[in-house]
Amino acid sequence: MSTDILDRLRNIPIFSSLADNRESLAAKLKKQSHEAGSAIISEGDEGDTLYILNSGRVRILRNTLSGEPFALVNLDADQNIFFGEVALIDHDVRSATVLAVSDCETLTLSRKDYLSLCEEDPVAGFRITFQLALRLSATMRKSSRDMITMYQALIDEIS
């Protein structure tokens, strides 16, 4: 297994606790290339894959209520980012679009391969699932704070 991939996994927050189990995970990952300007994932599409940005730059977009794309942030591979992690647990639709700003390479983990890893290496599966739960919990707390902030701003505006 490539040392570069193992190093990348070591620096990705949800995989950093794997230590002895990184090779099990690395064996399940598949490389994908994405041309600049292409959508890696699209808001509203059904998803079943987690993506690790191995090289390049992406832009995260959300659609406004009127359907117009709104850029939230640009991210680089050196920031050790991943996206689409909810798809490992839930077969729901994508909540945002991830657009390749430059030519990109991703490492992908499908839900099927994730579940297979959980069966083959339960310790790795537990550690990844625990980290996913922590990340989802933090996202829920942030969303709740954001909603309260917007609600308070609305009250202040109409008062």
mmCIF file of C-alpha atoms in Angstrom, residues 1-143:
data_model
loop_
_atom_site.group_PDB
_atom_site.id
_atom_site.type_symbol
_atom_site.label_atom_id
_atom_site.label_comp_id
_atom_site.label_asym_id
_atom_site.label_seq_id
_atom_site.Cartn_x
_atom_site.Cartn_y
_atom_site.Cartn_z
ATOM 1 C CA MET A 1 0.000 0.000 0.000
ATOM 2 C CA SER A 2 1.242 3.470 -0.876
ATOM 3 C CA THR A 3 2.951 5.350 1.941
ATOM 4 C CA ASP A 4 1.333 8.543 0.622
ATOM 5 C CA ILE A 5 -2.153 7.097 1.183
ATOM 6 C CA LEU A 6 -1.267 5.878 4.679
ATOM 7 C CA ASP A 7 0.158 9.324 5.504
ATOM 8 C CA ARG A 8 -3.004 10.986 4.161
ATOM 9 C CA LEU A 9 -5.178 8.726 6.352
ATOM 10 C CA ARG A 10 -3.063 9.522 9.405
ATOM 11 C CA ASN A 11 -3.913 13.204 8.928
ATOM 12 C CA ILE A 12 -7.660 12.791 8.287
ATOM 13 C CA PRO A 13 -9.498 13.357 11.597
ATOM 14 C CA ILE A 14 -11.941 10.435 11.364
ATOM 15 C CA PHE A 15 -9.114 8.000 10.515
ATOM 16 C CA SER A 16 -6.346 9.320 12.778
ATOM 17 C CA SER A 17 -7.198 6.883 15.603
ATOM 18 C CA LEU A 18 -6.760 3.791 13.425
ATOM 19 C CA ALA A 19 -2.973 3.371 13.892
ATOM 20 C CA ASP A 20 -2.591 -0.398 13.320
ATOM 21 C CA ASN A 21 -5.752 -0.589 11.209
ATOM 22 C CA ARG A 22 -4.919 1.978 8.503
ATOM 23 C CA GLU A 23 -3.801 -0.663 6.023
ATOM 24 C CA SER A 24 -7.185 -2.418 6.271
ATOM 25 C CA LEU A 25 -8.865 0.835 5.334
ATOM 26 C CA ALA A 26 -6.318 1.795 2.666
ATOM 27 C CA ALA A 27 -6.947 -1.520 0.897
ATOM 28 C CA LYS A 28 -10.617 -0.543 0.468
ATOM 29 C CA LEU A 29 -9.976 2.928 -0.984
ATOM 30 C CA LYS A 30 -10.227 3.651 -4.697
ATOM 31 C CA LYS A 31 -8.627 6.578 -6.518
ATOM 32 C CA GLN A 32 -10.773 8.817 -8.722
ATOM 33 C CA SER A 33 -9.724 11.727 -10.919
ATOM 34 C CA HIS A 34 -11.933 14.794 -11.385
ATOM 35 C CA GLU A 35 -11.400 17.522 -13.972
ATOM 36 C CA ALA A 36 -11.531 21.179 -12.982
ATOM 37 C CA GLY A 37 -15.114 22.413 -13.218
ATOM 38 C CA SER A 38 -16.711 19.008 -12.678
ATOM 39 C CA ALA A 39 -19.060 18.196 -9.796
ATOM 40 C CA ILE A 40 -17.651 15.494 -7.533
ATOM 41 C CA ILE A 41 -20.983 15.247 -5.725
ATOM 42 C CA SER A 42 -24.200 17.166 -6.386
ATOM 43 C CA GLU A 43 -26.717 18.469 -3.877
ATOM 44 C CA GLY A 44 -29.898 16.403 -4.000
ATOM 45 C CA ASP A 45 -28.289 13.296 -5.516
ATOM 46 C CA GLU A 46 -28.370 10.036 -3.592
ATOM 47 C CA GLY A 47 -24.952 9.148 -2.235
ATOM 48 C CA ASP A 48 -23.179 6.076 -0.930
ATOM 49 C CA THR A 49 -19.535 7.189 -0.918
ATOM 50 C CA LEU A 50 -17.143 9.111 1.311
ATOM 51 C CA TYR A 51 -14.475 11.177 -0.484
ATOM 52 C CA ILE A 52 -11.028 12.156 0.770
ATOM 53 C CA LEU A 53 -9.452 14.993 -1.195
ATOM 54 C CA ASN A 54 -5.994 13.647 -2.056
ATOM 55 C CA SER A 55 -4.928 16.486 -4.352
ATOM 56 C CA GLY A 56 -6.412 19.669 -5.763
ATOM 57 C CA ARG A 57 -8.911 22.290 -4.639
ATOM 58 C CA VAL A 58 -12.702 22.092 -4.266
ATOM 59 C CA ARG A 59 -15.569 24.522 -3.656
ATOM 60 C CA ILE A 60 -18.525 23.600 -1.454
ATOM 61 C CA LEU A 61 -21.848 25.015 -2.717
ATOM 62 C CA ARG A 62 -25.412 24.975 -1.379
ATOM 63 C CA ASN A 63 -28.511 25.961 -3.280
ATOM 64 C CA THR A 64 -30.480 28.939 -1.981
ATOM 65 C CA LEU A 65 -34.256 28.738 -1.617
ATOM 66 C CA SER A 66 -34.515 30.179 -5.135
ATOM 67 C CA GLY A 67 -32.276 27.386 -6.466
ATOM 68 C CA GLU A 68 -29.172 29.523 -7.058
ATOM 69 C CA PRO A 69 -25.830 27.988 -6.026
ATOM 70 C CA PHE A 70 -24.121 29.793 -3.137
ATOM 71 C CA ALA A 71 -20.403 29.166 -2.491
ATOM 72 C CA LEU A 72 -19.720 28.351 1.150
ATOM 73 C CA VAL A 73 -15.974 27.699 1.133
ATOM 74 C CA ASN A 74 -12.968 26.666 -0.968
ATOM 75 C CA LEU A 75 -10.815 23.863 0.430
ATOM 76 C CA ASP A 76 -7.417 22.411 -0.512
ATOM 77 C CA ALA A 77 -6.134 18.857 -0.161
ATOM 78 C CA ASP A 78 -3.440 20.051 2.253
ATOM 79 C CA GLN A 79 -6.266 20.835 4.709
ATOM 80 C CA ASN A 80 -6.876 17.063 5.005
ATOM 81 C CA ILE A 81 -10.540 17.300 4.114
ATOM 82 C CA PHE A 82 -13.152 14.673 3.452
ATOM 83 C CA PHE A 83 -16.806 14.919 2.523
ATOM 84 C CA GLY A 84 -19.815 12.698 1.979
ATOM 85 C CA GLU A 85 -19.282 10.843 5.259
ATOM 86 C CA VAL A 86 -23.003 10.726 6.087
ATOM 87 C CA ALA A 87 -23.437 8.395 3.097
ATOM 88 C CA LEU A 88 -21.558 5.671 4.982
ATOM 89 C CA ILE A 89 -24.383 5.534 7.515
ATOM 90 C CA ASP A 90 -27.454 6.949 5.789
ATOM 91 C CA HIS A 91 -28.578 6.510 2.176
ATOM 92 C CA ASP A 92 -30.036 10.025 2.056
ATOM 93 C CA VAL A 93 -29.428 12.714 -0.566
ATOM 94 C CA ARG A 94 -26.340 14.928 -0.667
ATOM 95 C CA SER A 95 -26.697 18.160 1.291
ATOM 96 C CA ALA A 96 -24.242 20.158 -0.844
ATOM 97 C CA THR A 97 -22.409 20.209 -4.155
ATOM 98 C CA VAL A 98 -18.642 19.752 -4.196
ATOM 99 C CA LEU A 99 -17.105 21.250 -7.323
ATOM 100 C CA ALA A 100 -13.526 20.597 -8.461
ATOM 101 C CA VAL A 101 -11.917 24.043 -8.753
ATOM 102 C CA SER A 102 -8.719 22.472 -10.099
ATOM 103 C CA ASP A 103 -7.971 18.976 -11.351
ATOM 104 C CA CYS A 104 -8.451 16.777 -8.274
ATOM 105 C CA GLU A 105 -7.801 13.268 -7.096
ATOM 106 C CA THR A 106 -9.992 11.721 -4.433
ATOM 107 C CA LEU A 107 -9.756 8.522 -2.453
ATOM 108 C CA THR A 108 -13.204 6.988 -2.120
ATOM 109 C CA LEU A 109 -14.777 4.588 0.332
ATOM 110 C CA SER A 110 -18.163 3.192 -0.645
ATOM 111 C CA ARG A 111 -20.782 2.267 1.925
ATOM 112 C CA LYS A 112 -20.481 -1.360 0.784
ATOM 113 C CA ASP A 113 -16.698 -1.344 1.374
ATOM 114 C CA TYR A 114 -17.143 0.450 4.710
ATOM 115 C CA LEU A 115 -19.595 -2.218 5.914
ATOM 116 C CA SER A 116 -17.241 -4.917 4.639
ATOM 117 C CA LEU A 117 -14.368 -3.309 6.575
ATOM 118 C CA CYS A 118 -16.542 -3.236 9.717
ATOM 119 C CA GLU A 119 -17.102 -7.001 9.392
ATOM 120 C CA GLU A 120 -13.490 -7.860 8.520
ATOM 121 C CA ASP A 121 -11.846 -5.532 11.057
ATOM 122 C CA PRO A 122 -14.351 -4.695 13.825
ATOM 123 C CA VAL A 123 -11.836 -2.546 15.728
ATOM 124 C CA ALA A 124 -11.265 -0.326 12.684
ATOM 125 C CA GLY A 125 -15.006 -0.248 12.018
ATOM 126 C CA PHE A 126 -15.742 0.810 15.595
ATOM 127 C CA ARG A 127 -13.088 3.532 15.580
ATOM 128 C CA ILE A 128 -14.312 5.007 12.287
ATOM 129 C CA THR A 129 -17.960 4.834 13.366
ATOM 130 C CA PHE A 130 -17.146 6.496 16.689
ATOM 131 C CA GLN A 131 -15.307 9.336 14.922
ATOM 132 C CA LEU A 132 -18.217 9.725 12.481
ATOM 133 C CA ALA A 133 -20.613 9.982 15.431
ATOM 134 C CA LEU A 134 -18.442 12.678 17.027
ATOM 135 C CA ARG A 135 -18.335 14.653 13.778
ATOM 136 C CA LEU A 136 -22.104 14.371 13.216
ATOM 137 C CA SER A 137 -22.742 15.407 16.815
ATOM 138 C CA ALA A 138 -20.532 18.497 16.395
ATOM 139 C CA THR A 139 -22.341 19.355 13.147
ATOM 140 C CA MET A 140 -25.716 19.113 14.901
ATOM 141 C CA ARG A 141 -24.539 21.394 17.730
ATOM 142 C CA LYS A 142 -23.249 23.967 15.229
ATOM 143 C CA SER A 143 -26.500 23.841 13.238
#
